[in-house]
DNA sequence: CCCCGTTGTTCGCGAGAGTGAAACTTTTGT
DNA sequence: ACAAAAGTTTCACTCTCGCGAACAACGGGG
């Protein structure tokens, strides 16, 4: 799912020992529980080296040793929920997202940009059961989903280019935009109509609509997004009905950001 | 809230650079957004040192630079939700906890032990609004709450002593057991009656009841816990009504663990 | 019951990475 | 426009980190 840069950037401005520890943690997150030997061969490091990293990380709570090897620790959940709750958009956006989800009865997402990725910060499920492949905390490329494109549309061309350089434009499905020129045209369209659509691009065949949330100066704060199965969220329903509701919620959130802070 | 060991254990088996990175991250989690200079003075390190750690951690997604300084990144949420969902008890315990919460209309928790702490893995809120100071991902000492005591009660004396040595017995309120002897007597009582009570010990003046969940071999897998305001969850209601319901759920979960794995 | 293959832990050494002080640059506030 | 503070880069020294090898602890099979 990642571009596969491996261990991370090097140079004199990075701490390699830390990078090695984080590589171990990422290996465990992606592969599930693993033994010392597995991790050592999976990360191309000496057993003794991995051993010391594991000791350090366990002592700090970042991982746990169980019957079937080492696993990611619930300390991440502690830090993660803290990060979620203390995000500037969360407190302001959550009640509005909840209200919108109750009204439309579909999944509504609150999405922000971080490290060049779209991060799904919060979800209200609404009534309908709809199994999306996304979940809270999910990180994906900005260009591949409506919520991310809504965020990109608020950025300057150079900012978008910086993100393309950093994260690339990988294809999630055969509908994904993988060409910068096409992407910029799409972002123009989004700016004009005020919302981003996502039709059959997702791996699960669902549709979605995303609307940007902006700071007072026009810089992107995030986006809200309604997602669901294509048969219920067809294009005309998205364009004619949902877009107005989302734009209303967008305005409410932007007002709250200004006067409740 | 922590015993305050600071940076972590040292010795030849630990990676100090990693510990320094994790110290920076913990500082940010506990103090909220902070600038380079603040972090440097707050962690007793040179600015240039902290600088390189921050670069490394940001590049890896563990933190983000914003207007008001560096903050914990939502990558923690990604890893944390993953850790939660993939925990052995989560998949099995969640549906049963949900069912119990619907029935009793109170908050029901799923709690596990990790690194010598009680970790609140999952919550179903039930109907009633009750603002507990706990939240998903919270880590606290095992001896200070009913859920944790229910877990301790399933451990051998030496295991309990090991945890006392590691984490101590700090007082959360004036009702907290801070003496090993008293604690072991309490654990005996819990083993006899099958559940742990928590009356007015918590900082928020709430009551709670915790019931252990055990593996087939008797070792502790975690516990379930109902918590709420003391006026609704008085002692006789906990003992006479809730305890049976909880013990029923406990059995369901233990059965699922055996035959659905 | 012992042997052997594997996994986990300890040891010792050399390279080079991490550290902090200080110089330098940029930003902020007045 | 200036001063003060924050952030970034440079540099030399030291000690950590990483590796390989040796050692110990299992565990399964003959």
Coordinates of C-alpha atoms in Angstrom, one line a residue, chain B residues 60-218:
Chain B
X60 CA 7.9 8.6 9.8
X61 CA 4.5 10.1 10.5
X62 CA 4.7 9.9 14.3
X63 CA 4.3 13.6 14.6
X64 CA 3.2 16.6 12.7
X65 CA 4.4 20.2 12.6
X66 CA 1.6 22.8 12.8
X67 CA 1.1 26.4 13.6
X68 CA 1.3 25.9 17.3
X69 CA 4.3 23.5 17.2
X70 CA 4.7 19.8 17.0
X71 CA 1.9 17.4 17.8
X72 CA 1.4 13.7 18.1
X73 CA 0.5 12.3 14.6
X74 CA -2.6 10.4 13.7
X75 CA -0.4 7.5 12.7
X76 CA -0.9 6.5 16.3
X77 CA -4.6 6.2 15.6
X78 CA -3.9 4.0 12.6
X79 CA -1.7 1.7 14.6
X80 CA -3.9 1.9 17.7
X81 CA -7.1 0.9 15.9
X82 CA -5.2 -1.9 14.3
X83 CA -3.9 -3.1 17.6
X84 CA -7.3 -2.9 19.1
X85 CA -9.1 -4.8 16.3
X86 CA -6.4 -7.5 16.2
X87 CA -6.3 -8.1 19.9
X88 CA -7.4 -11.7 20.6
X89 CA -10.1 -10.7 23.0
X90 CA -11.6 -7.9 20.9
X91 CA -13.3 -9.9 18.1
X92 CA -14.7 -12.4 20.6
X93 CA -15.6 -10.0 23.4
X94 CA -17.1 -7.1 21.5
X95 CA -20.4 -8.7 20.4
X96 CA -21.0 -10.0 24.0
X97 CA -20.1 -6.7 25.5
X98 CA -22.5 -5.0 23.1
X99 CA -25.3 -7.3 24.0
X100 CA -24.8 -6.8 27.7
X101 CA -24.6 -3.1 27.4
X102 CA -27.9 -3.0 25.5
X103 CA -29.5 -5.1 28.2
X104 CA -28.4 -3.2 31.2
X105 CA -28.2 0.2 29.7
X106 CA -24.9 1.1 31.3
X107 CA -21.4 1.5 30.1
X108 CA -19.7 -1.9 29.7
X109 CA -15.9 -2.1 29.3
X110 CA -13.6 -4.7 27.9
X111 CA -10.3 -4.6 29.7
X112 CA -7.0 -6.4 29.2
X113 CA -3.6 -6.4 30.9
X114 CA -0.6 -5.1 29.1
X115 CA 2.9 -4.2 30.3
X116 CA 1.6 -4.4 33.9
X117 CA -1.2 -1.9 33.3
X118 CA -4.9 -2.3 32.8
X119 CA -5.9 -1.2 29.3
X120 CA -9.4 -0.3 28.4
X121 CA -9.7 -2.0 25.1
X122 CA -13.4 -1.4 24.2
X123 CA -16.4 0.4 25.4
X124 CA -20.1 0.2 24.6
X125 CA -21.9 3.2 26.1
X126 CA -25.3 1.7 26.6
X127 CA -28.1 4.2 26.9
X128 CA -27.2 6.3 29.8
X129 CA -24.9 9.3 29.6
X130 CA -22.3 9.0 32.2
X131 CA -19.1 10.9 31.9
X132 CA -16.3 8.7 33.2
X133 CA -12.8 9.9 33.2
X134 CA -11.8 6.7 31.4
X135 CA -11.8 6.4 27.6
X136 CA -10.8 3.8 25.1
X137 CA -7.1 3.2 25.2
X138 CA -6.8 4.4 28.8
X139 CA -4.0 2.8 30.8
X140 CA -4.1 2.7 34.5
X141 CA -2.8 0.6 37.4
X142 CA -4.4 -2.8 37.8
X143 CA -5.0 -2.5 41.5
X144 CA -6.9 0.7 41.4
X145 CA -10.1 -0.4 39.5
X146 CA -12.5 -3.3 39.6
X147 CA -11.6 -4.4 36.1
X148 CA -7.9 -4.5 37.0
X149 CA -8.4 -6.3 40.3
X150 CA -10.5 -9.0 38.5
X151 CA -7.5 -9.6 36.3
X152 CA -5.0 -9.6 39.2
X153 CA -7.2 -12.1 41.0
X154 CA -6.4 -14.7 38.3
X155 CA -2.7 -14.4 38.6
X156 CA -0.3 -16.3 40.8
X157 CA 1.1 -14.5 43.8
X158 CA 4.5 -14.2 42.2
X159 CA 3.0 -12.7 39.1
X160 CA 1.1 -10.1 41.1
X161 CA 4.3 -9.3 43.1
X162 CA 6.2 -8.8 39.8
X163 CA 3.6 -6.3 38.7
X164 CA 3.7 -4.5 42.1
X165 CA 7.5 -4.2 41.7
X166 CA 7.2 -2.9 38.2
X167 CA 4.4 -0.4 38.6
X168 CA 3.9 0.2 42.3
X169 CA 0.6 0.7 44.2
X170 CA 0.0 4.4 43.9
X171 CA -3.2 5.9 45.3
X172 CA -5.7 7.1 42.8
X173 CA -8.1 8.1 45.6
X174 CA -8.1 7.8 49.3
X175 CA -9.9 4.4 48.9
X176 CA -7.2 2.9 46.7
X177 CA -5.4 -0.1 48.2
X178 CA -1.8 0.8 48.5
X179 CA -0.6 -2.0 50.7
X180 CA 0.3 -5.4 49.3
X181 CA -1.2 -7.4 52.2
X182 CA -4.5 -5.7 51.9
X183 CA -4.4 -6.2 48.2
X184 CA -3.9 -9.9 48.4
X185 CA -6.7 -10.2 50.9
X186 CA -9.0 -8.4 48.5
X187 CA -7.9 -10.6 45.6
X188 CA -8.8 -13.7 47.8
X189 CA -12.3 -12.2 48.3
X190 CA -12.6 -11.6 44.6
X191 CA -11.7 -15.2 43.8
X192 CA -14.3 -16.4 46.2
X193 CA -17.2 -14.3 45.1
X194 CA -16.2 -14.4 41.4
X195 CA -16.3 -10.6 40.9
X196 CA -14.6 -7.4 41.9
X197 CA -16.3 -4.4 43.2
X198 CA -15.2 -0.8 43.1
X199 CA -17.2 1.5 45.4
X200 CA -16.4 5.2 45.4
X201 CA -12.8 4.5 44.8
X202 CA -12.7 6.3 41.5
X203 CA -11.9 9.9 41.1
X204 CA -15.4 10.6 39.7
X205 CA -17.3 9.0 42.6
X206 CA -18.6 6.2 40.4
X207 CA -19.1 2.5 41.2
X208 CA -18.2 -0.5 39.1
X209 CA -18.1 -4.2 39.0
X210 CA -15.5 -6.3 37.2
X211 CA -15.5 -10.0 36.2
X212 CA -12.4 -11.9 35.0
X213 CA -12.2 -13.7 31.7
X214 CA -9.9 -16.7 31.7
X215 CA -8.2 -18.9 29.2
X216 CA -8.7 -22.6 29.4
X217 CA -5.7 -23.0 31.6
X218 CA -6.9 -20.5 34.1

